[in-house]
Amino acid sequence: MRKSITALLVLFAANGWVTTAFAQEVQSLDQQVNEVFSMITGPFVSLIFAPIPGTSFPWIVMWLVIAASVFTIYFGAVQFRFFGHAISLVKGDYSNPNDAGEVSHFQALATALSGTVGLGNIAGVAVAVGIGGPGATFWMILAGLLGMASKFTECTLGVKYRNEYADGTVSGGPMYYISKGFKELGLPGGKILAVLFAIFCILGALGGGNMFQANQAHAQIAGIFGDYPGWITGLVFATIVFAVIVGGLKSIARVTEKVVPFMGILYVLAALIIIIINYDKIGWAFGQIFEGAFTGLGVAGGFVGALIQGFKRAAFSNEAGVGSAAIAHSAVRTKEPITEGFVSLLEPFIDTVVICTMTALVITISGQLIVDPVTGNYMVDGSMIATVDGNSGVALTSAAFGSGISWFPYVLAVAVVLFAFSTMISWSYYGLKSWTYLFGEGKTKELVFKIIFCIFVVIGAAASLGPVIDFSDAAIFAMAVVNIIGLYFLMGQVKKEFNSYRERLASGEIKKFKD
């Protein structure tokens, strides 16, 4: 953060370690990088997040929602029909320990969830509800339910077309199933699309999956303990992250299978406490959600505003259709690709339907949403953007929880740090697999990327590189453009796997390994 760098430079200058002129020159470096980078990448960012003409609805969100709807229809609402079977698979009921792969169904789910459950569930939902009103929650849930079918499709393909190596390691994801799947079907352009996806994934991993997480974690810590140089937070994070990721996916999975359930349960329990304390408002809150979803509660929070904000937040939170989760799920121990598709459909449910909804309910019940008595709009520091009652993002969520539990902001700080850490280690794996797809497998090549990734952790915590983060977010959603094109061409392959497995499951050919 710029304040952190400025404070450090002022300290150095006061002690005579650097000249004041040098300090001022370095202070402006962050701003210069912002301006130059924004000028270069601005058109790309604007293109990815451009609204559909005549609306304020980003076309990339519509791209994701339409795909999720298509897959839901094509697979006969698989996310509802096989929800129970997905839970059985996560429990390990059908897991053969002798199958190829690196991690269990549960570990793969935890690793992928750690990449999606994060600040978007805490801060992003607050902004969505603040702008779109409580009704945004309804559309967020609907988008999450539809997104389950997208995850099912991409993660099945991730396992089906993965590379399995002699040492037991696995590489998979959109870059593999697009290139290999297109070649299998005799379709052109697979290699080009795969390379594009890998490039976007690396950029997204270094920015949104790394720098942004480190930056926000430092902001939350500094908010409690007072301002201090961001590079200190970055160095601590980088050291811990490197210690985890240097051990590969098995090491990452061992951490995420412990951290993700802990932080998820901690957050949901805190939310439930607030909801129980305000039990008399539960009916009213759900009434606000449904009324706001279909009626004109406020100008910005009316039907269209609620729909846009709900769909947008769900897409940004669970990443269904982006293709990132398919990289983690590809490493599961199984010989049945479709089983990991079933497991992965639980992700948007946990991420969006459960955790995001909990956040929205707490904000609604807490009374932190302020409606302007004259205009009927949800107000944001006198306007209708990004903050409500003077609080923005994570601060609004913290205030909402703090209204019922005075010490919760401290718990939230722990949650933010854990969310940021788990997101970083998961995205390091996504970036790594894209890196090795482009440059080849090998310990040295992997180590190079891991070191680069950790350097960016320090940079992200210490600097305020807004346009860099904007660009990396755009890169993440550019992944979705490439990935969904691949899914449309390859969903027939998933249908074959689905029909075969369903018949063998019904006939008893597929048996449980434990009861």
XYZ file of C-alpha atoms in Angstrom:
515
model
C 0.000 0.000 0.000
C 1.192 3.491 -0.829
C 0.776 4.708 2.770
C 3.044 1.933 4.004
C 5.773 2.725 1.487
C 5.467 6.456 2.238
C 5.782 5.882 5.986
C 8.871 3.726 5.490
C 10.526 6.285 3.219
C 9.776 9.146 5.610
C 11.378 7.119 8.403
C 14.465 6.468 6.273
C 14.699 10.135 5.295
C 14.336 11.287 8.925
C 17.247 9.099 9.938
C 19.385 10.230 7.061
C 19.385 6.806 5.385
C 17.992 8.243 2.163
C 17.633 11.782 0.890
C 14.238 13.467 0.946
C 14.440 13.912 -2.826
C 15.047 10.186 -3.291
C 12.172 9.350 -0.974
C 9.811 11.592 -2.938
C 10.994 10.077 -6.196
C 10.361 6.529 -5.031
C 6.986 7.538 -3.562
C 5.852 8.554 -7.026
C 7.037 5.298 -8.614
C 3.853 3.457 -7.630
C 1.749 6.185 -9.212
C 3.867 6.169 -12.377
C 3.514 2.389 -12.700
C -0.243 2.756 -12.236
C -0.528 5.363 -14.962
C 1.649 3.579 -17.515
C 0.100 0.172 -16.861
C -3.399 1.614 -17.005
C -2.669 3.238 -20.357
C -1.353 -0.043 -21.806
C -3.929 -2.449 -20.394
C -6.961 -0.168 -20.094
C -8.530 -1.186 -23.431
C -8.309 -4.900 -22.546
C -9.863 -4.355 -19.109
C -12.617 -2.201 -20.591
C -13.368 -4.862 -23.216
C -13.713 -7.721 -20.709
C -15.950 -5.795 -18.321
C -17.855 -3.766 -20.934
C -21.633 -3.622 -20.403
C -24.126 -4.987 -22.899
C -25.226 -1.998 -25.024
C -28.121 -0.155 -23.432
C -27.603 -1.800 -20.028
C -25.158 -1.810 -17.130
C -24.890 -5.612 -17.281
C -21.283 -6.769 -18.027
C -21.320 -9.048 -21.064
C -18.822 -11.414 -19.407
C -21.320 -12.109 -16.600
C -24.045 -12.828 -19.152
C -21.570 -15.139 -20.944
C -21.156 -17.143 -17.719
C -24.854 -17.188 -16.798
C -25.968 -18.316 -20.274
C -23.375 -21.118 -20.254
C -24.505 -22.252 -16.798
C -28.129 -22.304 -17.995
C -27.211 -24.296 -21.122
C -25.309 -26.921 -19.113
C -28.133 -27.154 -16.554
C -30.641 -27.935 -19.313
C -28.294 -30.177 -21.326
C -27.475 -32.417 -18.347
C -31.037 -32.493 -17.017
C -30.442 -30.448 -13.835
C -27.631 -32.790 -12.773
C -26.743 -30.520 -9.835
C -30.035 -31.367 -8.116
C -30.454 -34.988 -9.153
C -26.963 -36.098 -8.096
C -26.387 -33.787 -5.122
C -26.657 -36.667 -2.636
C -24.309 -38.848 -4.689
C -21.778 -35.995 -4.734
C -21.767 -35.946 -0.932
C -21.211 -39.729 -0.870
C -18.216 -39.306 -3.175
C -16.703 -36.588 -0.969
C -17.101 -38.884 2.036
C -15.023 -41.453 0.141
C -17.753 -44.071 -0.174
C -16.762 -44.883 -3.758
C -13.027 -44.105 -3.546
C -10.533 -46.772 -4.611
C -7.146 -45.958 -3.022
C -5.388 -47.694 -5.923
C -6.718 -45.281 -8.566
C -4.282 -42.891 -10.260
C -4.104 -39.348 -8.914
C -2.540 -37.268 -6.143
C -5.381 -36.277 -3.799
C -8.728 -37.510 -2.487
C -12.127 -36.163 -3.589
C -12.347 -34.161 -0.358
C -8.846 -32.704 -0.743
C -9.541 -31.704 -4.351
C -12.787 -30.032 -3.272
C -11.039 -28.216 -0.401
C -8.218 -27.013 -2.645
C -10.617 -25.683 -5.278
C -12.846 -24.100 -2.616
C -9.861 -22.362 -1.066
C -9.337 -20.617 -4.393
C -12.932 -19.325 -4.542
C -14.051 -18.874 -0.932
C -12.430 -15.609 0.037
C -12.775 -11.877 0.156
C -15.517 -11.961 -2.479
C -17.748 -13.732 0.027
C -17.066 -11.076 2.673
C -16.519 -7.776 0.849
C -18.055 -8.446 -2.566
C -21.424 -9.509 -1.201
C -21.558 -6.366 0.926
C -21.100 -4.210 -2.159
C -23.688 -6.235 -4.130
C -26.323 -5.918 -1.404
C -25.372 -2.286 -0.815
C -25.976 -1.376 -4.447
C -28.630 -3.892 -5.513
C -30.426 -4.181 -2.189
C -31.396 -7.406 -0.381
C -33.016 -8.652 -3.604
C -29.547 -9.191 -5.066
C -29.283 -12.176 -2.711
C -32.022 -14.060 -4.575
C -30.311 -13.685 -7.947
C -26.958 -14.517 -6.383
C -28.385 -17.824 -5.119
C -29.969 -18.607 -8.501
C -26.696 -17.916 -10.327
C -24.872 -20.123 -7.826
C -27.285 -23.000 -8.402
C -26.918 -22.699 -12.179
C -23.129 -22.415 -11.883
C -23.015 -25.879 -10.318
C -23.628 -27.334 -13.798
C -20.690 -25.381 -15.250
C -18.360 -26.758 -12.573
C -19.674 -30.264 -13.246
C -18.853 -29.947 -16.955
C -15.368 -28.457 -16.704
C -14.125 -30.657 -13.861
C -15.273 -33.864 -15.579
C -13.245 -32.834 -18.628
C -10.310 -31.912 -16.396
C -9.985 -35.525 -15.211
C -10.861 -37.117 -18.566
C -8.059 -35.369 -20.474
C -5.402 -34.992 -17.771
C -1.774 -36.066 -18.135
C -0.622 -38.777 -15.699
C 3.123 -39.102 -15.132
C 5.307 -41.994 -13.994
C 6.100 -40.348 -10.637
C 2.393 -40.258 -9.765
C 1.900 -36.544 -10.399
C -0.877 -35.220 -12.607
C -1.418 -32.141 -14.791
C -4.834 -31.150 -16.040
C -7.209 -28.308 -16.667
C -8.693 -26.380 -19.610
C -5.374 -26.069 -21.438
C -5.184 -29.873 -21.584
C -8.801 -30.748 -22.323
C -9.145 -28.035 -24.960
C -5.976 -29.054 -26.836
C -6.469 -32.836 -26.479
C -10.267 -32.780 -26.809
C -10.265 -30.650 -29.944
C -7.618 -32.905 -31.488
C -9.672 -35.999 -30.626
C -12.724 -34.519 -32.347
C -10.719 -33.268 -35.327
C -11.437 -29.611 -34.494
C -8.920 -26.847 -35.343
C -7.622 -24.154 -33.001
C -7.372 -26.216 -29.827
C -3.694 -25.507 -29.230
C -4.123 -21.761 -29.739
C -7.032 -21.592 -27.289
C -5.102 -23.686 -24.763
C -2.071 -21.379 -24.906
C -4.310 -18.319 -24.521
C -5.966 -19.868 -21.471
C -2.583 -20.675 -19.881
C -1.342 -17.099 -20.388
C -4.487 -15.591 -18.896
C -4.309 -18.028 -15.975
C -0.719 -17.074 -15.118
C -1.594 -13.365 -15.207
C -4.681 -13.977 -13.074
C -2.721 -16.078 -10.591
C -0.081 -13.388 -10.065
C -2.631 -10.600 -9.712
C -6.120 -11.451 -8.469
C -5.034 -14.760 -6.943
C -1.945 -13.289 -5.303
C -1.289 -9.532 -5.159
C -4.885 -8.544 -4.397
C -5.118 -11.133 -1.614
C -1.863 -9.984 0.007
C -2.901 -6.334 -0.313
C -6.301 -6.837 1.334
C -4.870 -9.043 4.092
C -2.335 -6.342 4.951
C -5.070 -3.694 4.964
C -7.134 -5.723 7.446
C -4.158 -6.425 9.724
C -3.001 -2.792 9.606
C -6.552 -1.699 10.433
C -6.296 -3.523 13.757
C -2.634 -3.102 14.717
C -1.981 0.267 13.105
C -0.267 1.199 9.853
C 3.139 -0.295 9.125
C 5.154 -1.128 5.979
C 3.273 -3.551 3.743
C 6.412 -5.381 2.708
C 6.624 -6.848 6.212
C 3.226 -8.529 5.788
C 4.236 -9.539 2.273
C 7.485 -11.113 3.443
C 5.747 -13.123 6.166
C 3.062 -14.314 3.743
C 5.619 -15.110 1.044
C 7.673 -17.223 3.452
C 4.657 -19.231 4.619
C 3.243 -19.593 1.099
C 6.584 -20.798 -0.260
C 6.919 -23.337 2.573
C 3.556 -24.798 1.537
C 3.741 -24.679 -2.262
C 7.306 -25.964 -2.542
C 5.925 -29.364 -1.510
C 3.564 -29.511 -4.489
C -0.154 -30.253 -4.615
C -0.096 -32.886 -1.865
C 1.356 -30.302 0.497
C -1.218 -27.707 -0.625
C -4.054 -30.224 -0.202
C -2.921 -31.144 3.328
C -3.159 -27.478 4.302
C -6.415 -26.650 2.506
C -8.276 -29.701 3.831
C -7.689 -28.286 7.325
C -7.884 -24.529 6.711
C -10.947 -24.436 4.445
C -13.344 -26.366 6.742
C -12.074 -24.395 9.755
C -12.511 -20.963 8.217
C -15.816 -21.906 6.573
C -17.311 -23.284 9.797
C -15.969 -20.325 11.812
C -17.575 -17.838 9.441
C -20.911 -19.654 9.141
C -21.166 -20.156 12.924
C -20.577 -16.452 13.515
C -23.255 -15.636 10.944
C -25.690 -18.081 12.556
C -25.102 -16.455 15.956
C -26.053 -13.055 14.527
C -29.113 -14.545 12.807
C -30.222 -16.369 15.986
C -29.755 -13.208 18.080
C -32.047 -11.433 15.627
C -34.385 -14.411 15.097
C -37.420 -12.130 15.108
C -36.135 -10.440 11.935
C -35.504 -13.605 9.890
C -38.946 -13.612 8.268
C -38.656 -9.902 7.528
C -35.181 -10.369 5.972
C -36.376 -13.104 3.597
C -39.347 -10.904 2.752
C -36.933 -8.106 1.815
C -34.910 -10.502 -0.324
C -37.884 -11.781 -2.324
C -39.596 -8.398 -2.542
C -36.384 -6.718 -3.681
C -35.722 -9.429 -6.264
C -38.956 -8.857 -8.177
C -40.100 -5.342 -7.338
C -38.677 -1.851 -7.557
C -37.277 -1.405 -4.076
C -35.239 1.708 -4.803
C -33.954 2.818 -8.183
C -30.563 1.104 -8.024
C -31.949 -1.741 -5.948
C -34.868 -2.489 -8.216
C -35.426 -5.643 -10.276
C -32.689 -4.964 -12.840
C -30.202 -3.649 -10.287
C -30.738 -6.604 -7.964
C -30.452 -9.087 -10.842
C -27.231 -7.522 -12.158
C -25.555 -7.309 -8.750
C -26.632 -10.832 -7.736
C -25.446 -12.504 -10.943
C -22.266 -10.433 -10.992
C -21.279 -11.315 -7.429
C -22.025 -15.019 -7.895
C -19.896 -15.117 -11.062
C -17.032 -13.259 -9.387
C -17.222 -15.398 -6.263
C -17.548 -19.032 -7.355
C -15.681 -18.774 -10.706
C -17.981 -21.377 -12.293
C -17.045 -21.497 -15.972
C -13.673 -19.810 -15.458
C -11.881 -23.170 -15.573
C -9.584 -22.618 -12.594
C -11.184 -25.316 -10.421
C -10.730 -27.931 -13.150
C -6.964 -27.643 -12.626
C -7.237 -28.666 -8.955
C -9.884 -31.345 -9.522
C -7.801 -32.942 -12.295
C -5.416 -34.358 -9.698
C -8.029 -36.447 -7.872
C -7.565 -40.186 -7.346
C -10.192 -41.775 -9.579
C -10.590 -43.670 -12.817
C -14.081 -42.262 -13.367
C -13.861 -38.644 -14.636
C -17.549 -38.009 -14.034
C -17.192 -38.578 -10.275
C -15.113 -35.428 -9.930
C -17.723 -33.566 -11.907
C -20.260 -34.570 -9.262
C -17.918 -33.524 -6.440
C -17.137 -30.152 -8.010
C -20.777 -29.141 -8.324
C -20.791 -28.766 -4.532
C -18.404 -25.788 -4.807
C -20.820 -23.089 -6.011
C -23.372 -24.391 -3.510
C -20.979 -23.998 -0.573
C -19.361 -20.809 -1.850
C -22.392 -18.887 -3.105
C -25.609 -20.500 -1.868
C -24.344 -20.980 1.708
C -21.507 -18.561 2.550
C -22.484 -15.596 0.353
C -26.107 -15.912 1.465
C -25.033 -15.919 5.120
C -23.169 -12.658 4.566
C -26.149 -11.085 2.816
C -28.557 -12.187 5.559
C -26.369 -10.774 8.323
C -26.041 -7.424 6.519
C -29.803 -7.282 5.927
C -30.767 -8.306 9.476
C -28.161 -6.068 11.144
C -29.845 -2.908 9.874
C -26.626 -1.566 8.371
C -28.358 -0.938 5.038
C -29.515 2.663 4.995
C -32.319 3.660 2.626
C -32.580 7.326 1.650
C -36.063 8.493 2.763
C -36.413 10.823 -0.216
C -35.191 8.727 -3.178
C -35.652 5.235 -1.709
C -32.128 4.313 -2.841
C -29.537 2.430 -0.790
C -27.109 5.201 -0.026
C -23.334 5.190 -0.265
C -21.690 8.161 1.372
C -24.358 10.299 -0.237
C -24.301 8.341 -3.518
C -25.191 4.805 -4.539
C -21.791 3.246 -5.191
C -19.686 0.809 -3.200
C -20.277 1.955 0.377
C -23.241 1.892 2.695
C -23.477 4.100 5.791
C -19.832 5.028 5.355
C -18.619 1.441 5.222
C -17.288 -0.287 2.104
C -16.677 -3.944 1.339
C -15.152 -5.809 4.235
C -15.732 -2.824 6.540
C -19.502 -3.050 5.972
C -19.520 -6.780 6.689
C -17.401 -6.173 9.791
C -19.827 -3.492 10.992
C -22.797 -5.796 10.353
C -21.278 -8.634 12.363
C -19.965 -6.223 14.985
C -23.492 -4.956 15.618
C -24.301 -8.311 17.208
C -20.872 -9.458 18.387
C -18.606 -6.607 19.511
C -15.422 -8.628 19.142
C -16.283 -10.111 15.734
C -14.114 -7.671 13.739
C -11.120 -9.501 15.225
C -12.536 -12.859 14.127
C -13.161 -11.384 10.692
C -9.541 -10.252 10.523
C -8.454 -13.854 11.137
C -10.917 -15.053 8.486
C -9.636 -12.516 5.942
C -6.039 -13.586 6.525
C -6.951 -17.286 6.223
C -9.076 -16.644 3.125
C -6.256 -14.664 1.519
C -3.651 -17.297 2.389
C -5.702 -20.224 1.118
C -6.581 -18.379 -2.081
C -2.913 -17.636 -2.735
C -1.753 -21.226 -2.352
C -4.541 -22.539 -4.583
C -3.906 -19.982 -7.300
C -0.187 -20.692 -7.103
C -1.049 -24.232 -8.247
C -3.297 -22.971 -11.049
C -0.553 -20.642 -12.266
C 2.078 -23.353 -11.906
C 0.181 -25.843 -14.072
C -0.339 -23.193 -16.732
C 3.368 -22.342 -16.514
C 4.445 -25.961 -16.994
C 1.975 -26.347 -19.862
C 3.745 -23.500 -21.665
C 7.352 -24.212 -20.645
C 7.374 -27.940 -19.864
C 7.453 -30.089 -16.735
C 10.485 -30.173 -14.438
C 11.487 -29.302 -10.865
C 13.652 -26.344 -11.904
C 10.926 -24.805 -14.061
C 8.423 -25.268 -11.255
C 10.770 -23.659 -8.733
C 11.250 -20.624 -10.962
C 7.503 -19.986 -11.046
C 7.117 -20.534 -7.291
C 9.829 -17.958 -6.575
C 8.238 -15.459 -8.995
C 4.872 -16.044 -7.328
C 6.267 -15.335 -3.853
C 7.997 -12.154 -5.052
C 4.609 -10.927 -6.250
C 3.179 -11.637 -2.773
C 5.573 -9.030 -1.343
C 4.861 -6.556 -4.146
C 1.109 -6.968 -3.694
C 1.226 -6.288 0.047
C 3.566 -3.310 -0.268
C 2.183 -1.468 -3.301
C -1.086 0.026 -4.437
C -1.112 -1.165 -8.012
C -4.784 -0.687 -8.839
C -4.609 -1.083 -12.638
C -2.439 -4.190 -12.245
C -5.154 -5.792 -10.125
C -7.840 -4.663 -12.574
C -5.893 -6.238 -15.412
C -5.414 -9.529 -13.560
C -9.139 -9.672 -12.749
C -9.845 -9.130 -16.437
C -7.384 -11.938 -17.236
C -9.281 -14.306 -14.913
C -12.527 -13.641 -16.762
C -10.761 -13.841 -20.108
C -10.033 -17.424 -18.998
C -13.820 -17.929 -18.956
C -14.160 -16.763 -22.561
C -11.673 -19.391 -23.747
C -12.853 -22.107 -21.358
C -16.556 -21.880 -22.179
C -15.847 -22.016 -25.910
C -14.078 -25.307 -25.169
C -16.933 -26.548 -22.956
C -19.532 -25.976 -25.669
C -17.574 -28.129 -28.124
C -16.720 -30.825 -25.567
C -19.930 -31.135 -23.519
C -20.955 -34.067 -25.713
C -17.948 -35.972 -24.347
C -19.166 -35.255 -20.825
C -22.645 -36.507 -21.760
C -21.160 -39.851 -22.849
C -19.307 -40.197 -19.531
C -22.449 -39.193 -17.645
C -24.742 -41.696 -19.369
C -22.244 -44.538 -19.009
C -21.673 -43.902 -15.299
C -25.378 -43.483 -14.571
C -26.200 -46.844 -16.196
C -23.400 -48.673 -14.352
C -24.382 -47.042 -11.049
C -28.014 -48.109 -11.505
C -27.025 -51.691 -12.425
C -24.776 -52.054 -9.366
C -21.585 -52.383 -11.419
C -20.173 -49.357 -9.594
C -19.917 -50.370 -5.957
C -19.113 -48.640 -2.726
C -15.713 -49.273 -1.145
C -17.013 -48.382 2.287
C -20.419 -48.034 3.900
